[in-house]
JSON list of C-alpha atoms in Angstrom, two decimals:
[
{"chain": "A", "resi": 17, "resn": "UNK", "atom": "CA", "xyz": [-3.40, -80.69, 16.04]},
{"chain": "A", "resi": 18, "resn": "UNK", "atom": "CA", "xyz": [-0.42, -78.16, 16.73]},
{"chain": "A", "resi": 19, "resn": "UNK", "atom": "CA", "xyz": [-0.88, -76.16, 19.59]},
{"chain": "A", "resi": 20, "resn": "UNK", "atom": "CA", "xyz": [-1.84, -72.28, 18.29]},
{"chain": "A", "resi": 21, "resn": "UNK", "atom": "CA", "xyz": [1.51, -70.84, 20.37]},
{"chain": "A", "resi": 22, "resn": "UNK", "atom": "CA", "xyz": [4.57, -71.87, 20.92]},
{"chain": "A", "resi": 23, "resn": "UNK", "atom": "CA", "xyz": [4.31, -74.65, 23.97]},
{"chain": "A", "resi": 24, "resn": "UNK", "atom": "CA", "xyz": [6.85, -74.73, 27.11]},
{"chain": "A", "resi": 25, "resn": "UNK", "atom": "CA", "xyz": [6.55, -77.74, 29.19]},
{"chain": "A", "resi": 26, "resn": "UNK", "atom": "CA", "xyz": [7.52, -76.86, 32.91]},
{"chain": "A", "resi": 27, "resn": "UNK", "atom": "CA", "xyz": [9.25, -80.48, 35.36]},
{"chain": "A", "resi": 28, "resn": "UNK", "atom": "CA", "xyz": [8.92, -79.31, 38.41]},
{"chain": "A", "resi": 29, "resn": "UNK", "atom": "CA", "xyz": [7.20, -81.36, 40.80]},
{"chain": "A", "resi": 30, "resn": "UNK", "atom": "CA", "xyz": [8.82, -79.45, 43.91]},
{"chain": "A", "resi": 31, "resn": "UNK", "atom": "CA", "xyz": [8.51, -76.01, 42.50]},
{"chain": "A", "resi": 32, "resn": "UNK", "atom": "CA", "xyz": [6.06, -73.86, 44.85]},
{"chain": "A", "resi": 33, "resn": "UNK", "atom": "CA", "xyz": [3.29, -71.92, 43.44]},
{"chain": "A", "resi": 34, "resn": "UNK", "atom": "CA", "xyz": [4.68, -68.83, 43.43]},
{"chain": "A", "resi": 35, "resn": "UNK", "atom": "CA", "xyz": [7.57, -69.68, 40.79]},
{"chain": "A", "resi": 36, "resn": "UNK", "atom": "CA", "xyz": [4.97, -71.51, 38.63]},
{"chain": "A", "resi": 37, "resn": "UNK", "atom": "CA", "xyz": [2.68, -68.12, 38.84]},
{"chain": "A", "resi": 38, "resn": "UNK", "atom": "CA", "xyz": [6.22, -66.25, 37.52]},
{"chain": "A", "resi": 39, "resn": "UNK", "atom": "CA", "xyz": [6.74, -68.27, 35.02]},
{"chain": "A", "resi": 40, "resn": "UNK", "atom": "CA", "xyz": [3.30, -68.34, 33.38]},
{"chain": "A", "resi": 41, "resn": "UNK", "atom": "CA", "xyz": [3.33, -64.40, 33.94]},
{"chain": "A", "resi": 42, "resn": "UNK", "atom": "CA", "xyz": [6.74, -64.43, 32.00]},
{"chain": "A", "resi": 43, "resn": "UNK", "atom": "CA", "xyz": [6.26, -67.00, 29.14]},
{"chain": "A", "resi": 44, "resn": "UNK", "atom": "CA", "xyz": [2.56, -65.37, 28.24]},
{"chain": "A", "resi": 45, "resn": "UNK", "atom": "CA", "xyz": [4.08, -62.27, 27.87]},
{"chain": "A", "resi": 46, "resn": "UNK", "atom": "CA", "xyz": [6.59, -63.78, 25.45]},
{"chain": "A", "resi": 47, "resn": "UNK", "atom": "CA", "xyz": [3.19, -65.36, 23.79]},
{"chain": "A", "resi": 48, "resn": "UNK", "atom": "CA", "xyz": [4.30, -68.97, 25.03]},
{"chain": "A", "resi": 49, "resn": "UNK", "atom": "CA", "xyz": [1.74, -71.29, 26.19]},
{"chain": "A", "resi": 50, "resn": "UNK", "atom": "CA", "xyz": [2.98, -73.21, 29.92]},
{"chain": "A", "resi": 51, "resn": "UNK", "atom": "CA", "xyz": [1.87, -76.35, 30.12]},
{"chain": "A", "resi": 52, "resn": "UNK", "atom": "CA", "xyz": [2.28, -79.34, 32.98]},
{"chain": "A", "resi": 53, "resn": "UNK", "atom": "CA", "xyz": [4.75, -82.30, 31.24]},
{"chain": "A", "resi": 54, "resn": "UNK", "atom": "CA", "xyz": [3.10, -85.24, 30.69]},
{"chain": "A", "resi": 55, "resn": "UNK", "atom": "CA", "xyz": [0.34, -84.28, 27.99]},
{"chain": "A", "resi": 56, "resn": "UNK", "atom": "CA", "xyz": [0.63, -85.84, 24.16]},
{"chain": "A", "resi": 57, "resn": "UNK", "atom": "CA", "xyz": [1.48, -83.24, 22.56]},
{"chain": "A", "resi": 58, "resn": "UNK", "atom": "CA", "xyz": [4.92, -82.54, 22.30]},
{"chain": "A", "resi": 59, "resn": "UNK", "atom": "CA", "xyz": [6.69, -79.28, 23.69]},
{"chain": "A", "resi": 60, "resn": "UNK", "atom": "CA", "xyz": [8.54, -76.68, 21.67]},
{"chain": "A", "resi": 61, "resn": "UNK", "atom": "CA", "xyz": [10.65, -76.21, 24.83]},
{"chain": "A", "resi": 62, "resn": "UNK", "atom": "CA", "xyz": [10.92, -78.02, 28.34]},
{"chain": "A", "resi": 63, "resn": "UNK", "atom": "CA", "xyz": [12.35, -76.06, 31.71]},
{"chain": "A", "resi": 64, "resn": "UNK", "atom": "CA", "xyz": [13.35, -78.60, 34.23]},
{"chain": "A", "resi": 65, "resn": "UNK", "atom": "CA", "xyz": [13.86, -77.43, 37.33]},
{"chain": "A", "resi": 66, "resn": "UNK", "atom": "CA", "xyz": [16.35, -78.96, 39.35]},
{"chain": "A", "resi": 67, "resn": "UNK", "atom": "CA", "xyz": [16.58, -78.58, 42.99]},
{"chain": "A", "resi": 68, "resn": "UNK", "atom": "CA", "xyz": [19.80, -80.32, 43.78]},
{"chain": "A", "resi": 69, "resn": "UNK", "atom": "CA", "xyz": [22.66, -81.56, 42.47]},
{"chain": "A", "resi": 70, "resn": "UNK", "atom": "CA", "xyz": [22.51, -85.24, 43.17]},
{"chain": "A", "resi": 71, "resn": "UNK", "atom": "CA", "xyz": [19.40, -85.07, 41.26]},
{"chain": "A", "resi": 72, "resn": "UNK", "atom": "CA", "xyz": [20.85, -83.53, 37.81]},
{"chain": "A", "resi": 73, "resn": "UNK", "atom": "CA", "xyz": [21.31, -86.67, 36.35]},
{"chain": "A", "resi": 74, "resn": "UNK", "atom": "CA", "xyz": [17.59, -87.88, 37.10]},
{"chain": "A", "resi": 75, "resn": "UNK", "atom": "CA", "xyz": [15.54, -84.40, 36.52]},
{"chain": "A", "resi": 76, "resn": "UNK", "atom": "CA", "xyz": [17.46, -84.34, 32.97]},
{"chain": "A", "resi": 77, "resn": "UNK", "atom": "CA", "xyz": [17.02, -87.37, 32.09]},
{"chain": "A", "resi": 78, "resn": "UNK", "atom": "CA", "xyz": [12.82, -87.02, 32.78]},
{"chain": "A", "resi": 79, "resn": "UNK", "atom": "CA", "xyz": [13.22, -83.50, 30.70]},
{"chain": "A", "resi": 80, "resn": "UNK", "atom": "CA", "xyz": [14.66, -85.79, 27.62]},
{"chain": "A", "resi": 81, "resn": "UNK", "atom": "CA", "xyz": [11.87, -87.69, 27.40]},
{"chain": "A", "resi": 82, "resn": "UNK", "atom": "CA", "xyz": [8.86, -85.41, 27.43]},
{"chain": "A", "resi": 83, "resn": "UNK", "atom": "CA", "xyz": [10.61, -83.01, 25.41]},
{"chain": "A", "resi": 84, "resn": "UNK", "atom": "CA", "xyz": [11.45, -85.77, 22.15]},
{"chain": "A", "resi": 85, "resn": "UNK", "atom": "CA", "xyz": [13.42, -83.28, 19.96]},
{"chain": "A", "resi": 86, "resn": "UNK", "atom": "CA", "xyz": [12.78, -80.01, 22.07]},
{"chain": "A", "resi": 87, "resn": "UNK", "atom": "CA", "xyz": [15.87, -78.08, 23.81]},
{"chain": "A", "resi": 88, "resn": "UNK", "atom": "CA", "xyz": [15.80, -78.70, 27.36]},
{"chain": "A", "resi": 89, "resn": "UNK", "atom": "CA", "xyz": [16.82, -75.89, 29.91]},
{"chain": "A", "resi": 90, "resn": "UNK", "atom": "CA", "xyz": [17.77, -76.97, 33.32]},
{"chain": "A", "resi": 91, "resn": "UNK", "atom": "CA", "xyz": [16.53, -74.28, 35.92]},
{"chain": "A", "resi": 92, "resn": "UNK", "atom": "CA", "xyz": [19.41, -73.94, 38.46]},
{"chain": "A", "resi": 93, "resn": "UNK", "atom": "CA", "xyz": [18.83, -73.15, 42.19]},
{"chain": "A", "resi": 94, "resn": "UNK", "atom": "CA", "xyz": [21.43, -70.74, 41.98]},
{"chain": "A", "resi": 95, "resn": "UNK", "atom": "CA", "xyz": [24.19, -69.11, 39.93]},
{"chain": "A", "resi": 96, "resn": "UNK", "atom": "CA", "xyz": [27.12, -71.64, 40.31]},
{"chain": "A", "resi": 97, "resn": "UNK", "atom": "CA", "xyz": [29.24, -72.31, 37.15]},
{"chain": "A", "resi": 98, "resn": "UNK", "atom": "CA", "xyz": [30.10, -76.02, 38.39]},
{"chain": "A", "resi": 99, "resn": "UNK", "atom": "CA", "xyz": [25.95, -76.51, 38.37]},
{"chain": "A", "resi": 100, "resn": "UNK", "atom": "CA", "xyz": [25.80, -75.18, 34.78]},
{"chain": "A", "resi": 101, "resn": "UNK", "atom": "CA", "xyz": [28.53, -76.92, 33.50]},
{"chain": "A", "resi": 102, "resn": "UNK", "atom": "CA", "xyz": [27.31, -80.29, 34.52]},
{"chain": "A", "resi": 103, "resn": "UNK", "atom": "CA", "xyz": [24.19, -79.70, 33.31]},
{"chain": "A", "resi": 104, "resn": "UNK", "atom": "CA", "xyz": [25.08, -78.66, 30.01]},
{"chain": "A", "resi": 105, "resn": "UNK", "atom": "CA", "xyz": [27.48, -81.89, 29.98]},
{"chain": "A", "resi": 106, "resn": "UNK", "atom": "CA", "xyz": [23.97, -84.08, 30.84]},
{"chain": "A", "resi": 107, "resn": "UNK", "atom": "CA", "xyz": [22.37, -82.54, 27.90]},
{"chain": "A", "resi": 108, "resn": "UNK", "atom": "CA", "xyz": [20.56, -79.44, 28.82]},
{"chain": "A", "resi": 109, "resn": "UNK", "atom": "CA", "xyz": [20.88, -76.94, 25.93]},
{"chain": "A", "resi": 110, "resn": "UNK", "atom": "CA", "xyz": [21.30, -74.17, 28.64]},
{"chain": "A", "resi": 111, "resn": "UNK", "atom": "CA", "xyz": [20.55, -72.82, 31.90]},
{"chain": "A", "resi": 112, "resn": "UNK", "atom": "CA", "xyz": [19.08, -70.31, 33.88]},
{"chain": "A", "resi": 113, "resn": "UNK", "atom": "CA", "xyz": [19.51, -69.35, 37.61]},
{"chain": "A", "resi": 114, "resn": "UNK", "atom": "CA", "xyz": [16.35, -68.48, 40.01]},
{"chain": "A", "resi": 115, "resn": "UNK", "atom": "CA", "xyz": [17.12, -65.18, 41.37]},
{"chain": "A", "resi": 116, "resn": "UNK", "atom": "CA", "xyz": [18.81, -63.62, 38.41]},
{"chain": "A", "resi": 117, "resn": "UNK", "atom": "CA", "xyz": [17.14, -61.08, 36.20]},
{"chain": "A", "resi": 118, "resn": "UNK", "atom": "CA", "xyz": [14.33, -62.57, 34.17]},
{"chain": "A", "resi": 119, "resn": "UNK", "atom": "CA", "xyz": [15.82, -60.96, 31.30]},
{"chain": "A", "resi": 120, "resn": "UNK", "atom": "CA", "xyz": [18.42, -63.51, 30.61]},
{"chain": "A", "resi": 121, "resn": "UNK", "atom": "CA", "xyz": [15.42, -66.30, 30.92]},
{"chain": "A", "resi": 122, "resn": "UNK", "atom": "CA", "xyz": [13.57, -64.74, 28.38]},
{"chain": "A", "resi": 123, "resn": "UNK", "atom": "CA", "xyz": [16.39, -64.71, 25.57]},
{"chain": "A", "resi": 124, "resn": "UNK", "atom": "CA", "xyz": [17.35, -68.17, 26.20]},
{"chain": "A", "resi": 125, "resn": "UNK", "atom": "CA", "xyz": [13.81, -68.30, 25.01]},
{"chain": "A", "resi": 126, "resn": "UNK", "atom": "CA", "xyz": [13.71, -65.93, 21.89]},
{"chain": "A", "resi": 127, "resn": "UNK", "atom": "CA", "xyz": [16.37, -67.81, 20.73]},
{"chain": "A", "resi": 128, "resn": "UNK", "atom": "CA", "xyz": [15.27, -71.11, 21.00]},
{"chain": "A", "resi": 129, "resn": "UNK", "atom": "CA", "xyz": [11.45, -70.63, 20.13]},
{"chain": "A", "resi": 130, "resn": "UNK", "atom": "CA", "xyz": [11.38, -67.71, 18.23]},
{"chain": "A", "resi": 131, "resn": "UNK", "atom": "CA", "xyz": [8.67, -65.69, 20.15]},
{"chain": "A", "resi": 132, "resn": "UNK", "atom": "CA", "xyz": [9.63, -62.10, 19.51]},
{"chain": "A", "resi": 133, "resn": "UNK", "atom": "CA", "xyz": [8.32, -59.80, 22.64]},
{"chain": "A", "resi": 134, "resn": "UNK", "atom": "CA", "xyz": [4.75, -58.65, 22.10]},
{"chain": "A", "resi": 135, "resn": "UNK", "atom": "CA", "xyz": [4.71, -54.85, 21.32]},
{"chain": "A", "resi": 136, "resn": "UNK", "atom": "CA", "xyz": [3.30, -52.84, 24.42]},
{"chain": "A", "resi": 137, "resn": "UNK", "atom": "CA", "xyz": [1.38, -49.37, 23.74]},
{"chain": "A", "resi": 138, "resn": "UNK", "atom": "CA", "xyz": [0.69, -47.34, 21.05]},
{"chain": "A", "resi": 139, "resn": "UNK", "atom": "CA", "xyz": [4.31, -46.37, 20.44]},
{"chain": "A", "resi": 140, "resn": "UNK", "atom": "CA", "xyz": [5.40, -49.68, 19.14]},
{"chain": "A", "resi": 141, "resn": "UNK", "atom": "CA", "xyz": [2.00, -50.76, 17.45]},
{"chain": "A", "resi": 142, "resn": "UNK", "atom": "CA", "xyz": [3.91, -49.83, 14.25]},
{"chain": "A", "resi": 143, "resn": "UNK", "atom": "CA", "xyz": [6.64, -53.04, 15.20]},
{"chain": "A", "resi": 144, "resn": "UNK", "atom": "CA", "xyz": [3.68, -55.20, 14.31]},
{"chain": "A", "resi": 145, "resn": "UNK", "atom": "CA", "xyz": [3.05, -56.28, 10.80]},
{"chain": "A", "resi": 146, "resn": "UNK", "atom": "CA", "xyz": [0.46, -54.55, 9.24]},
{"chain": "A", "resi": 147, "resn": "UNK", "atom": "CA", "xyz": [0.02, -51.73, 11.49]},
{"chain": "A", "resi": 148, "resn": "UNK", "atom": "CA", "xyz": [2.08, -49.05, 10.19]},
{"chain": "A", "resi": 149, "resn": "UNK", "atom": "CA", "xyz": [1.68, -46.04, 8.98]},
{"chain": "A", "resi": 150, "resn": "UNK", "atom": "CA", "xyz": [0.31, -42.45, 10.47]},
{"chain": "A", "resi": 151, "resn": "UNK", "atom": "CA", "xyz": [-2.51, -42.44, 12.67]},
{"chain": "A", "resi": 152, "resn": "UNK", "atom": "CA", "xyz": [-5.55, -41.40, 11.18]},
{"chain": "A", "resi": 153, "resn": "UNK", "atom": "CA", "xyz": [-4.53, -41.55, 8.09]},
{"chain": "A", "resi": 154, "resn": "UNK", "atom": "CA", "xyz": [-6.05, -44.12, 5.68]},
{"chain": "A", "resi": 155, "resn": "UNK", "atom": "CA", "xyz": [-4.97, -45.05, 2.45]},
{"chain": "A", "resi": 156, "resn": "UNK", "atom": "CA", "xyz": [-8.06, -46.18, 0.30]},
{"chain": "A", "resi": 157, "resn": "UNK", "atom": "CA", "xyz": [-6.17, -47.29, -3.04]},
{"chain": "A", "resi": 158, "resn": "UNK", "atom": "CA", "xyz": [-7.50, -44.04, -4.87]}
]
C-alpha cells in the first residue's frame, strides 16, 4: 500500500532534535509525510544529512540505498560550493545548506515531488480545485 502523501525519508543519525522538529514543520506544510529511513516502504525523496566531509562518500552511499529510485539531497553543514560539488559528483541530485532560507529547501522539493504549497486563508481557497467561485453564491444547475 502507497503511502496517502508524498513520503521524505530523513538519514540523519547525528541531527539534533531541533532540525528534525524544522523539518517536519517544513515538509507538512508542503503536505509531505517525514519519515525515519529504514521502513519498507520506499521514499519519494531521501535528505541525507551530512555532517562532514570525510563522511560524503559514506552518508551518500546509505541515502542510495533506502531511497531505490528516489532523488537523494545531501543536506550540507554549510554553504561551500566545493561541498556541493562533490556531492553532486557522489550522486546527490542536489543540495541544500542549513542556515540558508528555507525557501530554497522547499523548491528543491516542489520540483522533485510535486507537492504544490497548500493554500493558506480564505484569499487563496479559490487556488484549490473545486473551490471557486463567489462566496455565497451557489449555483444549483437551474
Amino acid at each position: 500500500m502507497r503511502h496517502p502523501l508524498p513520503c521524505c525519508v530523513i538519514l540523519a543519525p547525528d541531527a539534533d532534535e531541533s532540525l528534525r522538529s524544522l523539518l517536519s514543520d517544513v515538509l507538512g506544510d508542503m503536505g509531505i509525510a517525514l519519515r525515519p529511513g529504514g521502513g519498507a516502504e520506499r521514499p519519494d525523496v531521501v535528505l541525507a544529512l551530512v555532517q562532514r566531509e570525510d563522511s560524503m562518500s559514506r552518508v551518500l552511499r546509505v541515502a542510495g540505498n533506502e531511497a531505490g529510485s528516489a532523488p537523494v539531497f545531501a543536506l550540507l553543514p554549510f554553504e561551500d560550493e566545493r561541498l556541493r560539488r562533490l556531492a553532486v559528483s557522489l550522486g546527490a541530485r542536489g543540495c541544500y545548506a542549513l542556515g540558508t532560507p528555507l525557501e530554497s529547501l522547499k523548491e528543491l522539493l516542489r520540483n522533485v515531488v510535486g507537492v504544490p504549497p497548500r493554500p493558506r486563508g480564505p484569499e487563496r481557497l479559490a487556488d484549490v480545485p473545486g473551490l471557486s467561485g463567489e462566496r455565497g453564491r451557489h449555483d444549483d444547475g437551474a
